[in-house]
Short mmCIF file of C-alpha atoms in Angstrom, two decimals:
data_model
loop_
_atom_site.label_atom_id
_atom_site.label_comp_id
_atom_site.label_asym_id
_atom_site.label_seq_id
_atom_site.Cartn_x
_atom_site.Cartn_y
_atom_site.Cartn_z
CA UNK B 99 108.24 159.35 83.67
CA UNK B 100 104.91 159.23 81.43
CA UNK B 101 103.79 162.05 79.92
CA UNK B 102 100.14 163.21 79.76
CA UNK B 103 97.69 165.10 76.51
CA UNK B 104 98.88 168.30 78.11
CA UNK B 105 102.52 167.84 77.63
CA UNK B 106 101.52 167.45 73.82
CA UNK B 107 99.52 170.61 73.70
CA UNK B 108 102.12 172.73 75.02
CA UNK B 109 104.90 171.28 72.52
CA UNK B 110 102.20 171.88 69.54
CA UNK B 111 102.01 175.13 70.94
CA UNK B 112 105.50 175.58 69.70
CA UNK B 113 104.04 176.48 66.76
CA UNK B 114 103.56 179.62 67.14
CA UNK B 115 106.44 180.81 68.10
CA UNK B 116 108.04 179.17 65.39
CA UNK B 117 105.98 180.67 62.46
CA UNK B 118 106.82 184.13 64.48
CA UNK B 119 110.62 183.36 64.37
CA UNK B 120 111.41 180.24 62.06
CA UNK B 121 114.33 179.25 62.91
CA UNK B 122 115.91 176.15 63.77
CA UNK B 123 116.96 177.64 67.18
CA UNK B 124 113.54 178.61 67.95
CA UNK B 125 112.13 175.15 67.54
CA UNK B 126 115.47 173.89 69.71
CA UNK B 127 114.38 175.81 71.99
CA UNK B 128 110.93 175.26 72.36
CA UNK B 129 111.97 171.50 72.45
CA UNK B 130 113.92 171.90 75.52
CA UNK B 131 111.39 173.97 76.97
CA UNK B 132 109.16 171.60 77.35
CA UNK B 133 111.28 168.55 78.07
CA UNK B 134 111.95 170.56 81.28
CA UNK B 135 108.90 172.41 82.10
CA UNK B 136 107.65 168.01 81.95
CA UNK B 137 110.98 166.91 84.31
CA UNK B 138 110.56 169.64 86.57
CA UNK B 139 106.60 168.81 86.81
CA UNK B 140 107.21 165.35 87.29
CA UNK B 141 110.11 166.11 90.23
CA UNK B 142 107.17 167.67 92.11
CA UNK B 143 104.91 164.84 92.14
CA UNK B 144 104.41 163.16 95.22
CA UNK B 145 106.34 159.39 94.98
CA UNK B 146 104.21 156.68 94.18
CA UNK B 147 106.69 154.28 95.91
CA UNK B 148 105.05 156.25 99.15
CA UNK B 149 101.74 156.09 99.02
CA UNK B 150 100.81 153.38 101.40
CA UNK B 151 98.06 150.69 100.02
CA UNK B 152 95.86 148.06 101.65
CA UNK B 153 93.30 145.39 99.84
CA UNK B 154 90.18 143.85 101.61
CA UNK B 155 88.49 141.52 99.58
CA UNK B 156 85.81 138.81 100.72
CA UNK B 157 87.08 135.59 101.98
CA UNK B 158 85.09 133.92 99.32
CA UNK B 159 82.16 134.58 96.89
CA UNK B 160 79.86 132.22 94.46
CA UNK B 161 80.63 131.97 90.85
CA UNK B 162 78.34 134.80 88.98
CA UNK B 163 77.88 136.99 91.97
CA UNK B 164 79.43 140.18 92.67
CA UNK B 165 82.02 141.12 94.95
CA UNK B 166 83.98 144.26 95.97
CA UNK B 167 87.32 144.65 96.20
CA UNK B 168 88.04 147.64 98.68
CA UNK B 169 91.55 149.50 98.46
CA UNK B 170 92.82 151.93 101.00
CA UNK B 171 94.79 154.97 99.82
CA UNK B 172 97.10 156.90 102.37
CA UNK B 173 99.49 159.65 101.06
CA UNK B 174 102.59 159.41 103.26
CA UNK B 175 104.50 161.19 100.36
CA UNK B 176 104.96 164.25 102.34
CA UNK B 177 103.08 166.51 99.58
CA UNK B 178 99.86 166.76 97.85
CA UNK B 179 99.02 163.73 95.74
CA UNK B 180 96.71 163.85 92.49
CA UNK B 181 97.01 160.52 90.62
CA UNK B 182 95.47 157.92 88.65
CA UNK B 183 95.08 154.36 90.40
CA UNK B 184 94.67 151.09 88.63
CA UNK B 185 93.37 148.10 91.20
CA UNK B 186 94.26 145.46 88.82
CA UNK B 187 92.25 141.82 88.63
CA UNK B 188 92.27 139.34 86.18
CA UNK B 189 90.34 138.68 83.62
CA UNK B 190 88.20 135.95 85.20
CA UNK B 191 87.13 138.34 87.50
CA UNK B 192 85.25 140.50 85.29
CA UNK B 193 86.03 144.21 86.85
CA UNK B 194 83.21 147.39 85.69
CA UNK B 195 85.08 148.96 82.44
CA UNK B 196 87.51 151.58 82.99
CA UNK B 197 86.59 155.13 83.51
CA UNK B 198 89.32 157.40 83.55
CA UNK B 199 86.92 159.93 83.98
CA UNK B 200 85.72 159.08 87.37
CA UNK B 201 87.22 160.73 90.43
CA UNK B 202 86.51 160.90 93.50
CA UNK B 203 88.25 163.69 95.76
CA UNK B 204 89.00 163.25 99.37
CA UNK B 205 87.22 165.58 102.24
CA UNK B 206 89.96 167.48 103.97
CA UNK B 207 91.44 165.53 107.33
CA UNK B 208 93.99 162.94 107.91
CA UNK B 209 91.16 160.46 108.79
CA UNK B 210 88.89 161.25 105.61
CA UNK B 211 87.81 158.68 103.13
CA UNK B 212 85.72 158.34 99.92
CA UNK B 213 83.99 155.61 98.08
CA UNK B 214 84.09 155.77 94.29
CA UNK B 215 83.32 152.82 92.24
CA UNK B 216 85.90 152.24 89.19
CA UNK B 217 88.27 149.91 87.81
CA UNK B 218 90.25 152.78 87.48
CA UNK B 219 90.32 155.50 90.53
CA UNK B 220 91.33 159.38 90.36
CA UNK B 221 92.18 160.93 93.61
CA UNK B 222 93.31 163.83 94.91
CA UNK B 223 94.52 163.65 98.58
CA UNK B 224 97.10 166.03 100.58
CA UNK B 225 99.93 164.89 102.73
CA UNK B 226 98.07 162.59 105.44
CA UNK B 227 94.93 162.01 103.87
CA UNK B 228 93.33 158.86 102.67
CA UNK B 229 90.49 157.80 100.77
CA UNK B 230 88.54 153.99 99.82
CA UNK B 231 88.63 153.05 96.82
CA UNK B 232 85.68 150.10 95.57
CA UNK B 233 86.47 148.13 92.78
CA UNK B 234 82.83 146.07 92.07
CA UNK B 235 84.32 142.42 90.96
CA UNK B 236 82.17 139.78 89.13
CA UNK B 237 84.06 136.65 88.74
CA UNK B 238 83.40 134.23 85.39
CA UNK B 239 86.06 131.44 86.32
CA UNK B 240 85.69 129.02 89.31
CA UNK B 241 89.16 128.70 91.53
CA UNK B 242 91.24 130.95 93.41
CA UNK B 243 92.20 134.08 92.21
CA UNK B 244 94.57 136.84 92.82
CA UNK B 245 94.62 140.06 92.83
CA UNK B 246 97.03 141.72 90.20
CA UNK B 247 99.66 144.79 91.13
CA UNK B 248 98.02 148.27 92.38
CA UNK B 249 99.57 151.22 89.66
CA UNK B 250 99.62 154.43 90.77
CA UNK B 251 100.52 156.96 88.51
CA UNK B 252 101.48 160.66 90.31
CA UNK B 253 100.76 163.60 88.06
CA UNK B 254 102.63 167.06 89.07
CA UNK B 255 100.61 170.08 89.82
CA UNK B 256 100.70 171.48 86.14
CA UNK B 257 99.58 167.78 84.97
CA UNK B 258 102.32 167.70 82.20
CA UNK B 259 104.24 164.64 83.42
CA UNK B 260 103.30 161.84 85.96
CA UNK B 261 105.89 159.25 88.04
CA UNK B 262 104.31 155.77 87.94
CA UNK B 263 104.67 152.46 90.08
CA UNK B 264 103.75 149.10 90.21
CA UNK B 265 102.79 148.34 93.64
CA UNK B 266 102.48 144.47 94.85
CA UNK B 267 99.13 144.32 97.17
CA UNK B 268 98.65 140.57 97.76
CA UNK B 269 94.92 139.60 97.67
CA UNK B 270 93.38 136.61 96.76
CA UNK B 271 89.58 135.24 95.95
CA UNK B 272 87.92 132.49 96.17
CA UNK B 273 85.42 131.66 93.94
CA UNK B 274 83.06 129.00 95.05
CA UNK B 275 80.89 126.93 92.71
CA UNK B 276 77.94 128.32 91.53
CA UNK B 277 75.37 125.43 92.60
CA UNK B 278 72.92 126.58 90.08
CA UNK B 279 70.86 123.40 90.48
CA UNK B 280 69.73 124.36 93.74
CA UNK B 281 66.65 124.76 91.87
CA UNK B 282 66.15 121.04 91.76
CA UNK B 283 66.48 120.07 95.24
CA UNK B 284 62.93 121.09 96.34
CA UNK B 285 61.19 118.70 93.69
CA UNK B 286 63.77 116.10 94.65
CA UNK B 287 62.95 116.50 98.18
CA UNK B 288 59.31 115.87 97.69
CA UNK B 289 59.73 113.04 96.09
CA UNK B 290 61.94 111.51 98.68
CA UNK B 291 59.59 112.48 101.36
CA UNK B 292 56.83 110.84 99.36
CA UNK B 293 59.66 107.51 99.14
CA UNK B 294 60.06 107.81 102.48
CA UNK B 295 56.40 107.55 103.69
CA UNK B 296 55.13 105.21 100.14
CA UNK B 297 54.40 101.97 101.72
CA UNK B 298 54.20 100.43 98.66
CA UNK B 299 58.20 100.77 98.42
CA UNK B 300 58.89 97.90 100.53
CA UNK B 301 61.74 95.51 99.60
CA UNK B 302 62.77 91.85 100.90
CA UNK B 303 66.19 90.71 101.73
CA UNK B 304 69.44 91.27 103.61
CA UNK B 305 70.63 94.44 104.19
CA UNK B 306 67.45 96.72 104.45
CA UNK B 307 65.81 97.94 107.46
CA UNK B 308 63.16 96.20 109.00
CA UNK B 309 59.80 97.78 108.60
CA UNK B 310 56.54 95.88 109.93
CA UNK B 311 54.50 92.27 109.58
CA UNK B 312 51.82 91.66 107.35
CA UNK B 313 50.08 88.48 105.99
CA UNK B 314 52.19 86.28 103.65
CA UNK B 315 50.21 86.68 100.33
CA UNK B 316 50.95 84.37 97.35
CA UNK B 317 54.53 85.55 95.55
CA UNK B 318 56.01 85.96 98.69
CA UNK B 319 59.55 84.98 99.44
CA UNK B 320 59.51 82.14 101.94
CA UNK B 321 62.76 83.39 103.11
CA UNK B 322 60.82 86.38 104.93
CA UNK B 323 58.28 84.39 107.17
CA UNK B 324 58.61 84.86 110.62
CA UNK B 325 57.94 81.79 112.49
CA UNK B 326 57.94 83.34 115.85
CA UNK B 327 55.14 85.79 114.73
CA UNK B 328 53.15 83.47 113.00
CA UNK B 329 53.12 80.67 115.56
CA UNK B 330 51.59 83.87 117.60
CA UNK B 331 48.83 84.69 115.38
CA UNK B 332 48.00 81.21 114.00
CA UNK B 333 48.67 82.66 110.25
CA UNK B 334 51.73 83.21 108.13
CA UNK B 335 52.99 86.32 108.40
CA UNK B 336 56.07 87.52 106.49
CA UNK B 337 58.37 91.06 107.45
CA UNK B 338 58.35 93.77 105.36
CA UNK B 339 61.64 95.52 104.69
CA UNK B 340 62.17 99.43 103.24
CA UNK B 341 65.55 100.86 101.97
CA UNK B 342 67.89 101.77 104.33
CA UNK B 343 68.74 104.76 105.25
CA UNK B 344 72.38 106.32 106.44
CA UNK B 345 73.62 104.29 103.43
CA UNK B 346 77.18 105.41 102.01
CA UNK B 347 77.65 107.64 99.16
CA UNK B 348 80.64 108.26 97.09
CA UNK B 349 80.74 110.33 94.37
CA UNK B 350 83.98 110.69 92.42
CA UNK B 351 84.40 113.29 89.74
CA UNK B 352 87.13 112.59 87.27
CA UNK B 353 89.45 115.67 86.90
CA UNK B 354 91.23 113.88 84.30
CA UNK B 355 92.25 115.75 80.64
CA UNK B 356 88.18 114.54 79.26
CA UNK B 357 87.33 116.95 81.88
CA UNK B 358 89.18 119.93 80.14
CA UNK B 359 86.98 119.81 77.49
CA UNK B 360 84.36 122.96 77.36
CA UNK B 361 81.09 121.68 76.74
CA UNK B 362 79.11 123.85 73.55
CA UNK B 363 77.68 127.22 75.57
CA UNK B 364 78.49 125.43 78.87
CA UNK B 365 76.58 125.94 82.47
CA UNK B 366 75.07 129.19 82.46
CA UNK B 367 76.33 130.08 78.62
CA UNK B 368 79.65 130.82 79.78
CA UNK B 369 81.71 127.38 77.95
CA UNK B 370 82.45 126.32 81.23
CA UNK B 371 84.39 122.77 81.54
CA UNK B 372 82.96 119.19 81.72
CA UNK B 373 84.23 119.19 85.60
CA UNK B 374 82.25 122.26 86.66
CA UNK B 375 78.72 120.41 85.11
CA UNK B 376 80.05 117.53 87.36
CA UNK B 377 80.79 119.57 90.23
CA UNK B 378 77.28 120.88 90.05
CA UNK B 379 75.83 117.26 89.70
CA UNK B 380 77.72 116.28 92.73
CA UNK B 381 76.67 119.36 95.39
CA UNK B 382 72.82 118.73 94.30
CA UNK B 383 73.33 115.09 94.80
CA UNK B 384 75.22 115.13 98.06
CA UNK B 385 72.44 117.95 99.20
CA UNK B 386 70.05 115.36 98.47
CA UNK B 387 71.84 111.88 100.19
CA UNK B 388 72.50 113.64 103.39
CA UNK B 389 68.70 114.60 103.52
CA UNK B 390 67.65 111.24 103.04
CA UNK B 391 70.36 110.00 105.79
CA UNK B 392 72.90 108.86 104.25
CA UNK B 393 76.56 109.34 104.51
CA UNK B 394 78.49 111.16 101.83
CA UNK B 395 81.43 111.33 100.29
CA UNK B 396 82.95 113.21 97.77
CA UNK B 397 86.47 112.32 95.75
CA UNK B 398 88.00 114.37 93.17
CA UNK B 399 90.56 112.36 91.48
CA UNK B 400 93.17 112.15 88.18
CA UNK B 401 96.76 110.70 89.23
CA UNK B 402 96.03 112.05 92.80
CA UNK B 403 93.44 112.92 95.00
CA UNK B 404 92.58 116.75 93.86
CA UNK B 405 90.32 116.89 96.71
CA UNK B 406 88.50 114.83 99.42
CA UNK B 407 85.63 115.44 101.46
CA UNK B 408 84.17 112.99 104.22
CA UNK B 409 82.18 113.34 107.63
CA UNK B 410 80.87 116.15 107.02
CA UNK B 411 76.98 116.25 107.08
CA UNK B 412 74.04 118.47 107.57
CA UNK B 413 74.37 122.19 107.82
CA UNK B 414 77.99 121.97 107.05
CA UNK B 415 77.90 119.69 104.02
CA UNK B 416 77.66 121.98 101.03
CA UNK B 417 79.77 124.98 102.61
CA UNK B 418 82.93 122.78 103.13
CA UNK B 419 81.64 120.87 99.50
CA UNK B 420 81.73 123.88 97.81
CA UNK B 421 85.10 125.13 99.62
CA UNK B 422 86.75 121.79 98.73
CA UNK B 423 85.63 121.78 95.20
CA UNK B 424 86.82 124.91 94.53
CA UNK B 425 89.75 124.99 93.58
CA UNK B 426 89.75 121.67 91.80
CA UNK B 427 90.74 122.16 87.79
CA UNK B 428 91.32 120.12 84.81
CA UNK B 429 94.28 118.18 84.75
CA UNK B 430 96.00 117.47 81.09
CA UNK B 431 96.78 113.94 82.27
CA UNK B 432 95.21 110.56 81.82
CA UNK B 433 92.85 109.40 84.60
CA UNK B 434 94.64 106.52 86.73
CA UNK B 435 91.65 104.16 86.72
CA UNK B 436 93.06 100.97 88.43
CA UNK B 437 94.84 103.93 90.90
CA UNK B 438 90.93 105.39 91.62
CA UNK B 439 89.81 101.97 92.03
CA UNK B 440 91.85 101.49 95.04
CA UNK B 441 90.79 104.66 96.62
CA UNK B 442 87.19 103.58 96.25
CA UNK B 443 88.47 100.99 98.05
CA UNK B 444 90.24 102.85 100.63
CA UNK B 445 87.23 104.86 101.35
CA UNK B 446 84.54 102.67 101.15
CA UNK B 447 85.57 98.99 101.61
CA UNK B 448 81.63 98.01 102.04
CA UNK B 449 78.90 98.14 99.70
CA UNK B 450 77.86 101.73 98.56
CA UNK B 451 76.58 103.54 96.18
CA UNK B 452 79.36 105.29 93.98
CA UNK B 453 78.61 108.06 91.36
CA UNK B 454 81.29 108.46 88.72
CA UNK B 455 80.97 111.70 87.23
CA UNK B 456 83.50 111.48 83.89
CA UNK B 457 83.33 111.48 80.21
CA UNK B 458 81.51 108.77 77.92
CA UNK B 459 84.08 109.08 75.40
CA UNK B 460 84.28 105.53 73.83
CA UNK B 461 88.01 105.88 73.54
CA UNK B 462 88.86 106.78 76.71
CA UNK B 463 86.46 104.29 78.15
CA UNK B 464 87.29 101.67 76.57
CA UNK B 465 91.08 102.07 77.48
CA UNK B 466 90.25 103.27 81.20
CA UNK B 467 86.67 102.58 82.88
CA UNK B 468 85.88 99.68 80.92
CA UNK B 469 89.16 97.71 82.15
CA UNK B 470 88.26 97.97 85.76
CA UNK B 471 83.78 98.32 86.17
CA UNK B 472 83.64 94.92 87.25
CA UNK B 473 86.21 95.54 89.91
CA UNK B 474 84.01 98.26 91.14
CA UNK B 475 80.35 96.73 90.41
CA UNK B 476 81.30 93.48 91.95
CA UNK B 477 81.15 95.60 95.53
CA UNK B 478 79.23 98.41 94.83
CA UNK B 479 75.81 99.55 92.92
CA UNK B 480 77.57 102.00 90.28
CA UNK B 481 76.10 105.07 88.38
CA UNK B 482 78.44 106.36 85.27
CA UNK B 483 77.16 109.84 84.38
CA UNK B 484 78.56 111.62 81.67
CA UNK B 485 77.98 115.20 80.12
CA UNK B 486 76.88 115.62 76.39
CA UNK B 487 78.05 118.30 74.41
CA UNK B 488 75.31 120.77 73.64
CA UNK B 489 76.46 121.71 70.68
CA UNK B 490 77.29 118.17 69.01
CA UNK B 491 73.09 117.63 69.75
CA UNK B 492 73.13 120.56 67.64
CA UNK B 493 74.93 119.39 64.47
CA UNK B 494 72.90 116.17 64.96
CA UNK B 495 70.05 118.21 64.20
CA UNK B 496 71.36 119.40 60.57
CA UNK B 497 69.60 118.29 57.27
CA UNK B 498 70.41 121.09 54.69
CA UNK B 499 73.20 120.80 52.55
CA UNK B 500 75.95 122.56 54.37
CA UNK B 501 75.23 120.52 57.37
CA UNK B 502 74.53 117.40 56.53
CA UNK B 503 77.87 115.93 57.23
CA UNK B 504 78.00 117.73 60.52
CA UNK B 505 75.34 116.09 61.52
CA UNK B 506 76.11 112.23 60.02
CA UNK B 507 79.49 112.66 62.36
CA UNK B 508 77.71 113.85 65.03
CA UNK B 509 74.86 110.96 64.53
CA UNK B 510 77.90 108.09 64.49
CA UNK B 511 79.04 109.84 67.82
CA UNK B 512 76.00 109.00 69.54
CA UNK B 513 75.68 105.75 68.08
CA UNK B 514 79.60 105.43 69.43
CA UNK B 515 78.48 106.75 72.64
CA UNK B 516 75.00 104.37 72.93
CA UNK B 517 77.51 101.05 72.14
CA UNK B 518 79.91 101.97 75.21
CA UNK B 519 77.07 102.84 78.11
CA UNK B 520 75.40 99.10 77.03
CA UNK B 521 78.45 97.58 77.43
CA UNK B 522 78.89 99.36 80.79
CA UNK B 523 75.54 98.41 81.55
CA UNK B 524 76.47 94.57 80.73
CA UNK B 525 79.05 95.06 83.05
CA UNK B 526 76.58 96.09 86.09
CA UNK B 527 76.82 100.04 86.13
CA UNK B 528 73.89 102.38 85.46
CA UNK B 529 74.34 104.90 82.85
CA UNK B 530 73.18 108.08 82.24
CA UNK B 531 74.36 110.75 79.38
CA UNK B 532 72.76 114.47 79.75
CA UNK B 533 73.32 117.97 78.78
CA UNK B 534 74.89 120.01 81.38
CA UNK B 535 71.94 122.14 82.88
CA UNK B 536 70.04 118.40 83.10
CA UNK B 537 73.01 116.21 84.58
CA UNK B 538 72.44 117.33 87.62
CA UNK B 539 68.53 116.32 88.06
CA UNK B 540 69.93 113.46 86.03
CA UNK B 541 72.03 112.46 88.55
CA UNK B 542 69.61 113.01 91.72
CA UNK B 543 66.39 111.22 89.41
CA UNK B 544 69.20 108.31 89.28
CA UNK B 545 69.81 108.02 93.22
CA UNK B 546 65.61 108.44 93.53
CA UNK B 547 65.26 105.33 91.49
CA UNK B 548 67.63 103.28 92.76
CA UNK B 549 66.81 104.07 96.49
CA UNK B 550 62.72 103.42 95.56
CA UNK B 551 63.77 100.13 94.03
CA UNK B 552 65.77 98.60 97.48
CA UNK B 553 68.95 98.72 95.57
CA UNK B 554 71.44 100.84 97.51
#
């Protein structure tokens, strides 16, 4: 039993009574008074334990956007039923603040219903009515999450006392990444379009598509003459290749402790993790391989595959991306480096392009990435991307007095950083280092380059 304000006015209304007869009786009295005036109010209230209680929430919703979360009310307690209900969430999905003070009442009729929008719901229903209850939901945290208990707190008809219950209403959300670099793709797409139909991009060799014949001009390799069509002619003509297309893609994101860390104001201001400025990277780059043709695959990986996606293309690419990436998170572990190499292998036992989205942190690189790279760039053209910290760039920038060493640690960082990516590079892997709102363009400026140049 809980009491409520009212319960407290009527005992300091006591006071009267006492100053008219001051006696300790009088006050004993009054005391016991009101401790059962409050018992008998709360007897009266209709049982929370019967109110019956449904949740409908969406199936799944983007990080940032808002959501409802709709709750049915149905008073099966056999008598009227004015209470107080709580639809509880938490706190990554960022519910409107309380109000207490809104209500909304129920029309008369077994089959009535009303839509109020609260974290916190008042309602007032008789014996067989119902009512709908909207909770507006804006989540801040990618991942699955679930719904909290339903409390209902019953008030008796003088409003003195309430009966109160924690009611288990399972529920859960999904909350899909927020692909906020969807911005990028149309810019990227132009430029593959113009890569596409460049004829300038034209590259000699094994394992590119054949594109036309032209004259053999001085420079030319001697290995691309065709014989055939220049006994034809009567002049030397040579074939002209162009990058292939329905190439293989892998990108692996490393969900490995490094990935933990949050990242200065994060994506979007919000602090988020490393991994969700590599989950970003990797929808706007696999949106961006599958329109150029090629096949794509996408690994999340620590000690254990976290999640895997493969085959799918086209319209149903970033939908099942996004649903597989999900519910990836952080792992406080070390990343199993010679373990990821064989599932690169596993995956993609011919040459392809493969993206590793981690950390350029020069100690765990040099104790992890930098013991197996050649095992990798022996088969496969490899791209390390890493995300800076935002706000180390900003304690570089420091020159007054109170900063300065701020920013000489945060200088030796990058110089740290700059030794390990040319090492990496010596190895046969292309680097790249950005901020988290640029990896992703990063990233997809990356596979432009490499696919203009004939090297995928």
């Amino acid at each position: 039993m809980t009491i409520t304000g009212r319960a407290l006015a009527l005992a300091l209304a006591g006071i009267v009574p006492v100053l008219l007869w001051p006696t300790r009786g009088t006050v004993v009295t009054w005391g016991l008074l009101v401790v059962l005036v409050c018992v008998a109010d709360a007897l009266l209230a209709a049982s929370p334990r019967r109110v019956a209680l449904s949740r409908r929430v969406p199936a799944s919703v983007r990080l940032g956007e808002p959501a409802t979360s709709e709750l049915t009310v149905v008073n099966s307690a056999g008598r009227r039923l004015r209470a107080l209900v709580r639809d509880a969430w938490p706190p990554s999905v960022a519910v409107t603040p309380d109000d207490g003070a809104a209500a909304g009442t129920a029309a008369v009729g077994a089959a009535s219903a009303r839509t109020v929008t609260s974290a916190r719901h008042r309602v007032d229903l008789r014996a067989g009515d119902a009512t709908r209850l909207v909770t507006p939901l804006r989540p801040t945290r990618r991942g699955d999450r679930a719904a909290g208990a339903v409390t209902v707190r019953s008030f008796g008809p003088l409003g003195l006392a309430a009966r109160q219950a924690s009611l288990p209403v399972p529920a859960r959300l999904r909350v899909l990444p927020e692909f906020a670099s969807r911005r990028h793709l149309p810019s990227r797409l132009a430029r593959l379009r113009e890569l596409d139909g460049r004829s300038a991009v034209q590259v000699r060799g094994e394992g590119t598509e054949f594109d036309s014949l032209r004259e053999y001009v001085v420079g030319d390799d001697v290995r691309s003459i065709d014989w055939r069509a220049t006994a034809r002619r009567g002049d030397v003509v040579v074939r002209t290749w162009r990058p292939e297309r329905d190439r293989r893609v892998l990108v692996v994101l490393d969900s490995g402790r490094t990935s933990a860390t949050r990242i200065g104001t994060g994506l979007g201001g919000t602090g988020a993790p490393r991994l969700d400025a590599s989950i970003e990277a990797a929808l706007l780059l696999a949106a961006l391989a599958d329109r150029a043709g090629d096949r794509v695959q996408v690994l999340a990986y620590d000690r254990t595959v976290r999640a895997r996606l493969a085959g799918a293309s086209g319209p149903r690419l970033l939908p099942e991306l996004a649903e597989a990436l999900a519910g990836v998170e952080p792992q406080l572990v070390e990343t199993d480096w010679p373990g990821l190499v064989g599932q690169v292998r596993a995956h993609v036992p011919q040459r392809a392009l493969v993206v590793l989205l981690t950390a350029l942190d020069p100690a765990a690189v040099e104790t992890g990435l930098l013991t197996v790279v050649d095992q990798l760039t022996g088969t496969h053209q490899v791209v390390v991307a890493g995300v800076a910290d935002a706000e180390v760039a900003a304690l570089a920038a420091g020159r007054d007095a109170g900063t300065v060493y701020d920013a000489a640690a945060a200088a030796r960082g990058d110089l740290e950083h700059a030794a390990v990516a040319a090492v990496l590079r010596r190895h046969g892997a292309e680097v790249l280092e950005a901020l988290p709102d640029a990896l992703p363009p990063a990233v997809a400026d990356a596979y432009l380059a490499l696919k203009a140049a004939g090297r995928l």
